[in-house]
PDB file of C-alpha atoms in Angstrom:
ATOM      1  CA  UNK E 285      -5.544 -15.929  15.554  1.00 82.00           C
ATOM      2  CA  UNK E 286      -5.725 -12.381  14.242  1.00 90.00           C
ATOM      3  CA  UNK E 287      -3.296 -11.384  11.514  1.00 97.00           C
ATOM      4  CA  UNK E 288      -2.345  -8.019  10.062  1.00 98.00           C
ATOM      5  CA  UNK E 289      -2.712  -6.803   6.509  1.00 98.00           C
ATOM      6  CA  UNK E 290      -0.915  -3.551   5.818  1.00 98.00           C
ATOM      7  CA  UNK E 291      -2.084  -1.303   2.980  1.00 98.00           C
ATOM      8  CA  UNK E 292       0.712   0.809   1.534  1.00 98.00           C
ATOM      9  CA  UNK E 293       0.942   3.535  -1.081  1.00 98.00           C
ATOM     10  CA  UNK E 294       2.056   7.078  -1.643  1.00 98.00           C
ATOM     11  CA  UNK E 295      -0.283   9.854  -0.607  1.00 97.00           C
ATOM     12  CA  UNK E 296      -3.168  10.321  -3.066  1.00 96.00           C
ATOM     13  CA  UNK E 297      -2.894   6.877  -4.607  1.00 97.00           C
ATOM     14  CA  UNK E 298      -6.141   5.391  -3.293  1.00 97.00           C
ATOM     15  CA  UNK E 299      -5.077   3.835   0.015  1.00 97.00           C
ATOM     16  CA  UNK E 300      -8.175   5.138   1.832  1.00 97.00           C
ATOM     17  CA  UNK E 301     -10.570   3.863  -0.835  1.00 97.00           C
ATOM     18  CA  UNK E 302      -8.875   0.475  -0.926  1.00 98.00           C
ATOM     19  CA  UNK E 303      -8.964   0.150   2.855  1.00 97.00           C
ATOM     20  CA  UNK E 304     -12.679   0.939   2.995  1.00 97.00           C
ATOM     21  CA  UNK E 305     -13.393  -1.670   0.332  1.00 97.00           C
ATOM     22  CA  UNK E 306     -11.319  -4.294   2.118  1.00 98.00           C
ATOM     23  CA  UNK E 307     -12.799  -3.553   5.534  1.00 96.00           C
ATOM     24  CA  UNK E 308     -16.273  -4.087   4.115  1.00 95.00           C
ATOM     25  CA  UNK E 309     -15.520  -7.785   4.525  1.00 96.00           C
ATOM     26  CA  UNK E 310     -16.766  -9.124   7.890  1.00 95.00           C
ATOM     27  CA  UNK E 311     -13.465 -10.912   8.495  1.00 97.00           C
ATOM     28  CA  UNK E 312     -11.439  -7.685   8.280  1.00 97.00           C
ATOM     29  CA  UNK E 313     -11.427  -5.209  11.140  1.00 97.00           C
ATOM     30  CA  UNK E 314     -10.302  -1.638  10.555  1.00 97.00           C
ATOM     31  CA  UNK E 315      -9.470   1.293  12.812  1.00 96.00           C
ATOM     32  CA  UNK E 316     -12.516   3.559  13.003  1.00 91.00           C
ATOM     33  CA  UNK E 317     -13.569   6.568  15.032  1.00 92.00           C
ATOM     34  CA  UNK E 318     -10.056   7.575  15.973  1.00 96.00           C
ATOM     35  CA  UNK E 319      -8.798  11.174  16.128  1.00 97.00           C
ATOM     36  CA  UNK E 320      -6.126  10.368  13.533  1.00 97.00           C
ATOM     37  CA  UNK E 321      -6.365  11.666   9.957  1.00 95.00           C
ATOM     38  CA  UNK E 322      -8.005   8.978   7.815  1.00 95.00           C
ATOM     39  CA  UNK E 323      -7.738   6.655  10.860  1.00 97.00           C
ATOM     40  CA  UNK E 324      -4.081   6.069  10.018  1.00 97.00           C
ATOM     41  CA  UNK E 325      -2.375   3.843  12.545  1.00 98.00           C
ATOM     42  CA  UNK E 326       0.974   5.635  12.340  1.00 98.00           C
ATOM     43  CA  UNK E 327      -0.583   8.437  14.419  1.00 97.00           C
ATOM     44  CA  UNK E 328      -2.004   6.059  17.022  1.00 98.00           C
ATOM     45  CA  UNK E 329       1.169   4.379  18.214  1.00 98.00           C
ATOM     46  CA  UNK E 330       4.264   5.406  20.110  1.00 97.00           C
ATOM     47  CA  UNK E 331       6.647   2.650  19.070  1.00 98.00           C
ATOM     48  CA  UNK E 332       8.001   4.350  15.943  1.00 98.00           C
ATOM     49  CA  UNK E 333       8.216   8.164  16.074  1.00 95.00           C
ATOM     50  CA  UNK E 334       5.802   9.976  13.802  1.00 95.00           C
ATOM     51  CA  UNK E 335       6.247  13.726  14.107  1.00 94.00           C
ATOM     52  CA  UNK E 336       5.792  16.669  11.752  1.00 92.00           C
ATOM     53  CA  UNK E 337       9.134  15.683  10.218  1.00 92.00           C
ATOM     54  CA  UNK E 338       7.925  12.192   9.327  1.00 96.00           C
ATOM     55  CA  UNK E 339       5.586  11.077   6.552  1.00 96.00           C
ATOM     56  CA  UNK E 340       5.660  14.417   4.716  1.00 95.00           C
ATOM     57  CA  UNK E 341       3.699  14.086   1.434  1.00 95.00           C
ATOM     58  CA  UNK E 342       6.004  14.223  -1.551  1.00 96.00           C
ATOM     59  CA  UNK E 343       9.111  13.678   0.577  1.00 95.00           C
ATOM     60  CA  UNK E 344       8.986  10.799   3.047  1.00 97.00           C
ATOM     61  CA  UNK E 345       9.498   7.902   0.630  1.00 97.00           C
ATOM     62  CA  UNK E 346      12.972   9.080  -0.377  1.00 97.00           C
ATOM     63  CA  UNK E 347      14.146   9.819   3.169  1.00 97.00           C
ATOM     64  CA  UNK E 348      16.566   6.984   4.101  1.00 97.00           C
ATOM     65  CA  UNK E 349      15.810   7.553   7.796  1.00 96.00           C
ATOM     66  CA  UNK E 350      12.181   6.525   7.171  1.00 97.00           C
ATOM     67  CA  UNK E 351      12.988   3.353   5.244  1.00 98.00           C
ATOM     68  CA  UNK E 352      12.732   0.732   7.996  1.00 98.00           C
ATOM     69  CA  UNK E 353      13.943  -2.780   7.208  1.00 98.00           C
ATOM     70  CA  UNK E 354      14.830  -5.990   8.981  1.00 98.00           C
ATOM     71  CA  UNK E 355      17.604  -5.598  11.531  1.00 97.00           C
ATOM     72  CA  UNK E 356      17.036  -1.854  11.895  1.00 95.00           C
ATOM     73  CA  UNK E 357      16.692   0.020  15.190  1.00 97.00           C
ATOM     74  CA  UNK E 358      12.966  -0.741  15.563  1.00 98.00           C
ATOM     75  CA  UNK E 359      13.263  -4.450  14.794  1.00 98.00           C
ATOM     76  CA  UNK E 360      12.657  -5.473  18.403  1.00 98.00           C
ATOM     77  CA  UNK E 361      10.105  -7.389  20.428  1.00 98.00           C
ATOM     78  CA  UNK E 362       9.407  -4.223  22.401  1.00 98.00           C
ATOM     79  CA  UNK E 363       8.394  -2.388  19.211  1.00 98.00           C
ATOM     80  CA  UNK E 364       5.946  -5.148  18.334  1.00 98.00           C
ATOM     81  CA  UNK E 365       4.470  -5.184  21.824  1.00 98.00           C
ATOM     82  CA  UNK E 366       4.009  -1.415  21.856  1.00 98.00           C
ATOM     83  CA  UNK E 367       2.393  -1.384  18.421  1.00 98.00           C
ATOM     84  CA  UNK E 368      -0.076  -4.111  19.374  1.00 98.00           C
ATOM     85  CA  UNK E 369      -0.905  -2.471  22.703  1.00 98.00           C
ATOM     86  CA  UNK E 370      -1.488   0.948  21.141  1.00 98.00           C
ATOM     87  CA  UNK E 371      -3.507  -0.358  18.208  1.00 97.00           C
ATOM     88  CA  UNK E 372      -5.586  -2.651  20.430  1.00 96.00           C
ATOM     89  CA  UNK E 373      -7.383   0.464  21.647  1.00 95.00           C
ATOM     90  CA  UNK E 374      -8.781   1.175  18.183  1.00 96.00           C
ATOM     91  CA  UNK E 375      -9.359  -2.130  16.410  1.00 96.00           C
ATOM     92  CA  UNK E 376     -12.661  -4.012  16.773  1.00 94.00           C
ATOM     93  CA  UNK E 377     -12.463  -7.376  18.478  1.00 88.00           C
ATOM     94  CA  UNK E 378     -14.008  -9.408  15.666  1.00 83.00           C
ATOM     95  CA  UNK E 379     -12.358 -10.547  12.458  1.00 89.00           C
ATOM     96  CA  UNK E 380      -9.470 -12.786  11.497  1.00 95.00           C
ATOM     97  CA  UNK E 381      -7.610  -9.833   9.960  1.00 98.00           C
ATOM     98  CA  UNK E 382      -6.701  -6.377  11.170  1.00 98.00           C
ATOM     99  CA  UNK E 383      -6.106  -3.863   8.394  1.00 98.00           C
ATOM    100  CA  UNK E 384      -3.813  -0.888   8.963  1.00 98.00           C
ATOM    101  CA  UNK E 385      -3.450   1.853   6.385  1.00 97.00           C
ATOM    102  CA  UNK E 386      -0.786   4.526   6.547  1.00 97.00           C
ATOM    103  CA  UNK E 387       1.142   5.891   3.550  1.00 96.00           C
ATOM    104  CA  UNK E 388       4.399   5.412   5.493  1.00 98.00           C
ATOM    105  CA  UNK E 389       3.745   1.653   5.419  1.00 98.00           C
ATOM    106  CA  UNK E 390       5.295   1.784   1.957  1.00 98.00           C
ATOM    107  CA  UNK E 391       8.687   2.236   3.607  1.00 98.00           C
ATOM    108  CA  UNK E 392       8.038  -0.106   6.552  1.00 98.00           C
ATOM    109  CA  UNK E 393       6.979  -3.351   4.912  1.00 98.00           C
ATOM    110  CA  UNK E 394      10.242  -5.180   5.530  1.00 98.00           C
ATOM    111  CA  UNK E 395      10.278  -4.112   9.186  1.00 98.00           C
ATOM    112  CA  UNK E 396       6.629  -5.043   9.698  1.00 98.00           C
ATOM    113  CA  UNK E 397       7.290  -8.469   8.216  1.00 98.00           C
ATOM    114  CA  UNK E 398       9.909  -8.996  10.915  1.00 98.00           C
ATOM    115  CA  UNK E 399       7.589  -7.772  13.668  1.00 98.00           C
ATOM    116  CA  UNK E 400       4.506  -9.611  12.331  1.00 98.00           C
ATOM    117  CA  UNK E 401       5.825 -12.657  10.419  1.00 98.00           C
ATOM    118  CA  UNK E 402       2.368 -13.692   9.186  1.00 98.00           C
ATOM    119  CA  UNK E 403       1.445 -10.217   7.965  1.00 98.00           C
ATOM    120  CA  UNK E 404       0.514  -9.600   4.341  1.00 98.00           C
ATOM    121  CA  UNK E 405       0.978  -6.434   2.344  1.00 98.00           C
ATOM    122  CA  UNK E 406      -1.120  -4.774  -0.338  1.00 98.00           C
ATOM    123  CA  UNK E 407       0.538  -1.987  -2.310  1.00 98.00           C
ATOM    124  CA  UNK E 408      -1.507   0.329  -4.494  1.00 98.00           C
ATOM    125  CA  UNK E 409       0.136   2.328  -7.275  1.00 98.00           C
ATOM    126  CA  UNK E 410      -1.278   5.232  -9.262  1.00 98.00           C
ATOM    127  CA  UNK E 411      -0.092   6.778 -12.502  1.00 96.00           C
ATOM    128  CA  UNK E 412       2.783   9.071 -11.424  1.00 96.00           C
ATOM    129  CA  UNK E 413       1.331  12.002 -13.370  1.00 95.00           C
ATOM    130  CA  UNK E 414      -2.105  11.582 -11.801  1.00 95.00           C
ATOM    131  CA  UNK E 415      -0.588  11.182  -8.339  1.00 96.00           C
ATOM    132  CA  UNK E 416       1.489  14.322  -8.887  1.00 95.00           C
ATOM    133  CA  UNK E 417      -1.553  16.338  -9.959  1.00 94.00           C
ATOM    134  CA  UNK E 418      -3.608  15.143  -7.007  1.00 94.00           C
ATOM    135  CA  UNK E 419      -0.789  15.750  -4.536  1.00 95.00           C
ATOM    136  CA  UNK E 420       0.367  19.121  -5.867  1.00 91.00           C
ATOM    137  CA  UNK E 421      -2.155  21.046  -3.748  1.00 88.00           C
ATOM    138  CA  UNK E 422      -0.647  19.468  -0.616  1.00 91.00           C
ATOM    139  CA  UNK E 423       2.952  20.429  -1.318  1.00 91.00           C
ATOM    140  CA  UNK E 424       5.065  23.174  -2.840  1.00 88.00           C
ATOM    141  CA  UNK E 425       6.862  20.738  -5.145  1.00 92.00           C
ATOM    142  CA  UNK E 426       6.344  21.048  -8.902  1.00 91.00           C
ATOM    143  CA  UNK E 427       4.341  18.320 -10.607  1.00 92.00           C
ATOM    144  CA  UNK E 428       7.356  17.181 -12.641  1.00 91.00           C
ATOM    145  CA  UNK E 429       9.324  16.752  -9.409  1.00 93.00           C
ATOM    146  CA  UNK E 430       6.480  14.727  -7.932  1.00 95.00           C
ATOM    147  CA  UNK E 431       6.441  12.453 -10.998  1.00 95.00           C
ATOM    148  CA  UNK E 432      10.126  11.724 -10.418  1.00 94.00           C
ATOM    149  CA  UNK E 433       9.432  11.220  -6.713  1.00 96.00           C
ATOM    150  CA  UNK E 434       6.763   8.605  -7.466  1.00 97.00           C
ATOM    151  CA  UNK E 435       9.009   6.701  -9.860  1.00 97.00           C
ATOM    152  CA  UNK E 436      11.889   6.703  -7.374  1.00 97.00           C
ATOM    153  CA  UNK E 437       9.541   5.432  -4.668  1.00 98.00           C
ATOM    154  CA  UNK E 438       8.229   2.696  -6.966  1.00 98.00           C
ATOM    155  CA  UNK E 439      11.828   1.598  -7.570  1.00 98.00           C
ATOM    156  CA  UNK E 440      12.300   1.172  -3.812  1.00 98.00           C
ATOM    157  CA  UNK E 441       9.083  -0.846  -3.645  1.00 98.00           C
ATOM    158  CA  UNK E 442      10.324  -3.121  -6.431  1.00 98.00           C
ATOM    159  CA  UNK E 443      13.512  -3.831  -4.500  1.00 98.00           C
ATOM    160  CA  UNK E 444      11.704  -4.357  -1.203  1.00 98.00           C
ATOM    161  CA  UNK E 445       9.286  -6.841  -2.759  1.00 98.00           C
ATOM    162  CA  UNK E 446      12.160  -9.278  -3.127  1.00 98.00           C
ATOM    163  CA  UNK E 447      12.235  -9.593   0.676  1.00 98.00           C
ATOM    164  CA  UNK E 448       8.505 -10.071   1.270  1.00 98.00           C
ATOM    165  CA  UNK E 449       6.784 -13.430   1.580  1.00 98.00           C
ATOM    166  CA  UNK E 450       3.194 -12.263   1.033  1.00 98.00           C
ATOM    167  CA  UNK E 451       2.656  -9.098  -0.962  1.00 98.00           C
ATOM    168  CA  UNK E 452       0.274  -7.986  -3.685  1.00 98.00           C
ATOM    169  CA  UNK E 453       0.715  -4.951  -5.941  1.00 98.00           C
ATOM    170  CA  UNK E 454      -2.285  -3.481  -7.721  1.00 98.00           C
ATOM    171  CA  UNK E 455      -2.988  -0.220  -9.521  1.00 98.00           C
ATOM    172  CA  UNK E 456      -5.582   2.402  -8.699  1.00 97.00           C
ATOM    173  CA  UNK E 457      -6.630   2.526 -12.349  1.00 97.00           C
ATOM    174  CA  UNK E 458      -7.504  -1.182 -12.413  1.00 96.00           C
ATOM    175  CA  UNK E 459      -9.348  -0.929  -9.111  1.00 97.00           C
ATOM    176  CA  UNK E 460     -11.638   1.867 -10.261  1.00 96.00           C
ATOM    177  CA  UNK E 461     -12.181   0.309 -13.688  1.00 95.00           C
ATOM    178  CA  UNK E 462     -13.215  -3.124 -12.398  1.00 95.00           C
ATOM    179  CA  UNK E 463     -13.530  -3.044  -8.609  1.00 96.00           C
ATOM    180  CA  UNK E 464     -15.390  -6.350  -8.283  1.00 96.00           C
ATOM    181  CA  UNK E 465     -12.662  -8.264 -10.100  1.00 96.00           C
ATOM    182  CA  UNK E 466      -9.758  -6.628  -8.273  1.00 97.00           C
ATOM    183  CA  UNK E 467     -11.406  -6.977  -4.865  1.00 97.00           C
ATOM    184  CA  UNK E 468     -12.179 -10.640  -5.526  1.00 97.00           C
ATOM    185  CA  UNK E 469      -8.476 -11.145  -6.160  1.00 97.00           C
ATOM    186  CA  UNK E 470      -7.490  -9.310  -2.999  1.00 98.00           C
ATOM    187  CA  UNK E 471      -9.918 -11.298  -0.868  1.00 98.00           C
ATOM    188  CA  UNK E 472      -8.453 -14.464  -2.402  1.00 98.00           C
ATOM    189  CA  UNK E 473      -4.982 -13.168  -1.513  1.00 98.00           C
ATOM    190  CA  UNK E 474      -6.171 -13.012   2.114  1.00 98.00           C
ATOM    191  CA  UNK E 475      -7.721 -16.490   1.730  1.00 97.00           C
ATOM    192  CA  UNK E 476     -11.222 -15.084   2.165  1.00 97.00           C
ATOM    193  CA  UNK E 477     -14.391 -15.613   0.188  1.00 96.00           C
ATOM    194  CA  UNK E 478     -15.298 -12.611  -1.988  1.00 94.00           C
ATOM    195  CA  UNK E 479     -17.942 -10.102  -0.939  1.00 94.00           C
ATOM    196  CA  UNK E 480     -19.750  -7.456  -3.005  1.00 94.00           C
ATOM    197  CA  UNK E 481     -18.039  -4.076  -2.818  1.00 92.00           C
ATOM    198  CA  UNK E 482     -19.428  -1.871  -0.089  1.00 87.00           C
ATOM    199  CA  UNK E 483     -19.517   1.538  -1.843  1.00 92.00           C
ATOM    200  CA  UNK E 484     -19.655   3.073  -5.324  1.00 93.00           C
ATOM    201  CA  UNK E 485     -16.254   3.500  -6.960  1.00 96.00           C
ATOM    202  CA  UNK E 486     -15.392   6.282  -9.394  1.00 94.00           C
ATOM    203  CA  UNK E 487     -12.277   7.184 -11.359  1.00 94.00           C
ATOM    204  CA  UNK E 488     -10.655  10.164  -9.666  1.00 94.00           C
ATOM    205  CA  UNK E 489      -8.023  10.510 -12.392  1.00 93.00           C
ATOM    206  CA  UNK E 490     -10.612  12.291 -14.511  1.00 89.00           C
ATOM    207  CA  UNK E 491     -10.665  15.145 -11.997  1.00 91.00           C
ATOM    208  CA  UNK E 492      -7.215  16.421 -12.924  1.00 85.00           C
ATOM    209  CA  UNK E 493      -5.379  17.980 -15.832  1.00 78.00           C
ATOM    210  CA  UNK E 494      -1.769  16.982 -15.368  1.00 71.00           C
ATOM    211  CA  UNK E 495       1.558  17.659 -16.931  1.00 67.00           C
ATOM    212  CA  UNK E 496       3.246  15.187 -19.239  1.00 67.00           C
ATOM    213  CA  UNK E 497       5.939  13.444 -17.195  1.00 63.00           C
ATOM    214  CA  UNK E 498       8.018  12.248 -20.160  1.00 64.00           C
ATOM    215  CA  UNK E 499      11.707  12.992 -20.306  1.00 70.00           C
ATOM    216  CA  UNK E 500      14.799  12.055 -18.328  1.00 66.00           C
ATOM    217  CA  UNK E 501      14.147   8.363 -19.026  1.00 81.00           C
ATOM    218  CA  UNK E 502      10.804   8.473 -17.242  1.00 89.00           C
ATOM    219  CA  UNK E 503       8.788   6.895 -20.043  1.00 90.00           C
ATOM    220  CA  UNK E 504      10.640   3.582 -19.790  1.00 92.00           C
ATOM    221  CA  UNK E 505      10.374   3.625 -15.994  1.00 94.00           C
ATOM    222  CA  UNK E 506       6.627   4.222 -16.222  1.00 95.00           C
ATOM    223  CA  UNK E 507       6.307   1.389 -18.708  1.00 95.00           C
ATOM    224  CA  UNK E 508       7.585  -1.092 -16.103  1.00 95.00           C
ATOM    225  CA  UNK E 509       4.301  -0.508 -14.247  1.00 97.00           C
ATOM    226  CA  UNK E 510       2.062  -0.291 -17.313  1.00 96.00           C
ATOM    227  CA  UNK E 511       1.973   3.502 -17.472  1.00 96.00           C
ATOM    228  CA  UNK E 512       2.884   5.895 -20.268  1.00 93.00           C
ATOM    229  CA  UNK E 513       3.320   9.685 -20.552  1.00 91.00           C
ATOM    230  CA  UNK E 514       0.201  11.764 -20.906  1.00 90.00           C
ATOM    231  CA  UNK E 515      -1.731   9.740 -18.353  1.00 92.00           C
ATOM    232  CA  UNK E 516      -1.957   6.658 -20.571  1.00 93.00           C
ATOM    233  CA  UNK E 517      -2.580   3.333 -18.849  1.00 94.00           C
ATOM    234  CA  UNK E 518      -1.480   0.103 -20.485  1.00 94.00           C
ATOM    235  CA  UNK E 519      -1.672  -3.570 -19.586  1.00 93.00           C
ATOM    236  CA  UNK E 520      -0.231  -4.631 -16.250  1.00 94.00           C
ATOM    237  CA  UNK E 521      -0.163  -7.974 -14.497  1.00 93.00           C
ATOM    238  CA  UNK E 522      -0.796  -7.602 -10.767  1.00 95.00           C
ATOM    239  CA  UNK E 523       2.120  -8.841  -8.696  1.00 96.00           C
ATOM    240  CA  UNK E 524       1.184 -11.566  -6.240  1.00 97.00           C
ATOM    241  CA  UNK E 525       3.672 -13.117  -3.844  1.00 97.00           C
ATOM    242  CA  UNK E 526       2.427 -15.730  -1.387  1.00 98.00           C
ATOM    243  CA  UNK E 527       4.068 -18.821   0.113  1.00 97.00           C
ATOM    244  CA  UNK E 528       1.023 -20.985  -0.635  1.00 97.00           C
ATOM    245  CA  UNK E 529       0.664 -21.763  -4.324  1.00 97.00           C
ATOM    246  CA  UNK E 530      -3.087 -22.364  -4.093  1.00 97.00           C
ATOM    247  CA  UNK E 531      -3.670 -18.912  -2.602  1.00 97.00           C
ATOM    248  CA  UNK E 532      -1.317 -17.279  -5.078  1.00 96.00           C
ATOM    249  CA  UNK E 533      -2.921 -18.924  -8.088  1.00 96.00           C
ATOM    250  CA  UNK E 534      -6.456 -18.165  -6.946  1.00 96.00           C
ATOM    251  CA  UNK E 535      -5.636 -14.488  -6.383  1.00 97.00           C
ATOM    252  CA  UNK E 536      -3.937 -14.240  -9.752  1.00 95.00           C
ATOM    253  CA  UNK E 537      -6.784 -15.935 -11.576  1.00 94.00           C
ATOM    254  CA  UNK E 538      -9.348 -13.687  -9.924  1.00 93.00           C
ATOM    255  CA  UNK E 539      -7.561 -10.476 -10.839  1.00 89.00           C
ATOM    256  CA  UNK E 540      -6.021 -11.135 -14.201  1.00 75.00           C
ATOM    257  CA  UNK E 541      -6.981 -14.556 -15.550  1.00 58.00           C
ATOM    258  CA  UNK E 542      -3.604 -15.843 -14.411  1.00 47.00           C
ATOM    259  CA  UNK E 543      -0.433 -13.937 -13.537  1.00 53.00           C
ATOM    260  CA  UNK E 544       2.410 -14.397 -15.963  1.00 43.00           C
ATOM    261  CA  UNK E 545       5.947 -13.280 -15.353  1.00 43.00           C
ATOM    262  CA  UNK E 546       6.222  -9.518 -14.768  1.00 42.00           C
ATOM    263  CA  UNK E 547       9.266  -7.278 -14.865  1.00 40.00           C
ATOM    264  CA  UNK E 548       8.757  -6.384 -11.203  1.00 38.00           C
ATOM    265  CA  UNK E 549       8.079  -9.834  -9.794  1.00 38.00           C
ATOM    266  CA  UNK E 550       6.113 -13.031 -10.212  1.00 39.00           C
TER     267      UNK E 550
END
């Protein structure tokens, strides 16, 4: 039986890198060779509208109309059937997992859990200031506004996590600092044996000079995710939710020598 793992994150947070690293595992099949930007599945399906007004970088995550949850308009068997039929054209046949990466997944996790009850979700965060600097060339929004946007989106993620059975939250900074350790934990989360990473990994945060996002209570909100103003990165325990304790404990141990209680989940 093939299951879905959905990678979710704001634009410019490392979703493409993470998906490539995950799909290097022989048990994980990814969309490749499609005409869609970054092979994102949201462009390759007709079940949930995705037009020029949807998924806009720096905007979509705070649009209530794009926050799809259980019981919403698209929570139907027909939506599931259309998604599977459309995506079937692009996924390879082999593998026990299909990985789909679209930034809008961040606002669709609760809906996708309804449509694919055995799906698992991997969320990648990035320091709001670094994300804002990287995204600023894609949008006309000021970097300070983008910092606030990221924090507001992360708040929505924290609330949505309470509804998800199998979800893992990691940070871009931890992935690029120790990719072997983080990937081992993610493969454990998918109940797979670890594999060596399939490409070199570098820290893209060093490419940007970004504005200090302190003020308006932002420092304390950053701290909940192990971030601090000025681009500082502090300790953070990856969040791992899984119904099977053995899987949960193995993933936690692989990534962080055991996950203790965290402000945003356990």
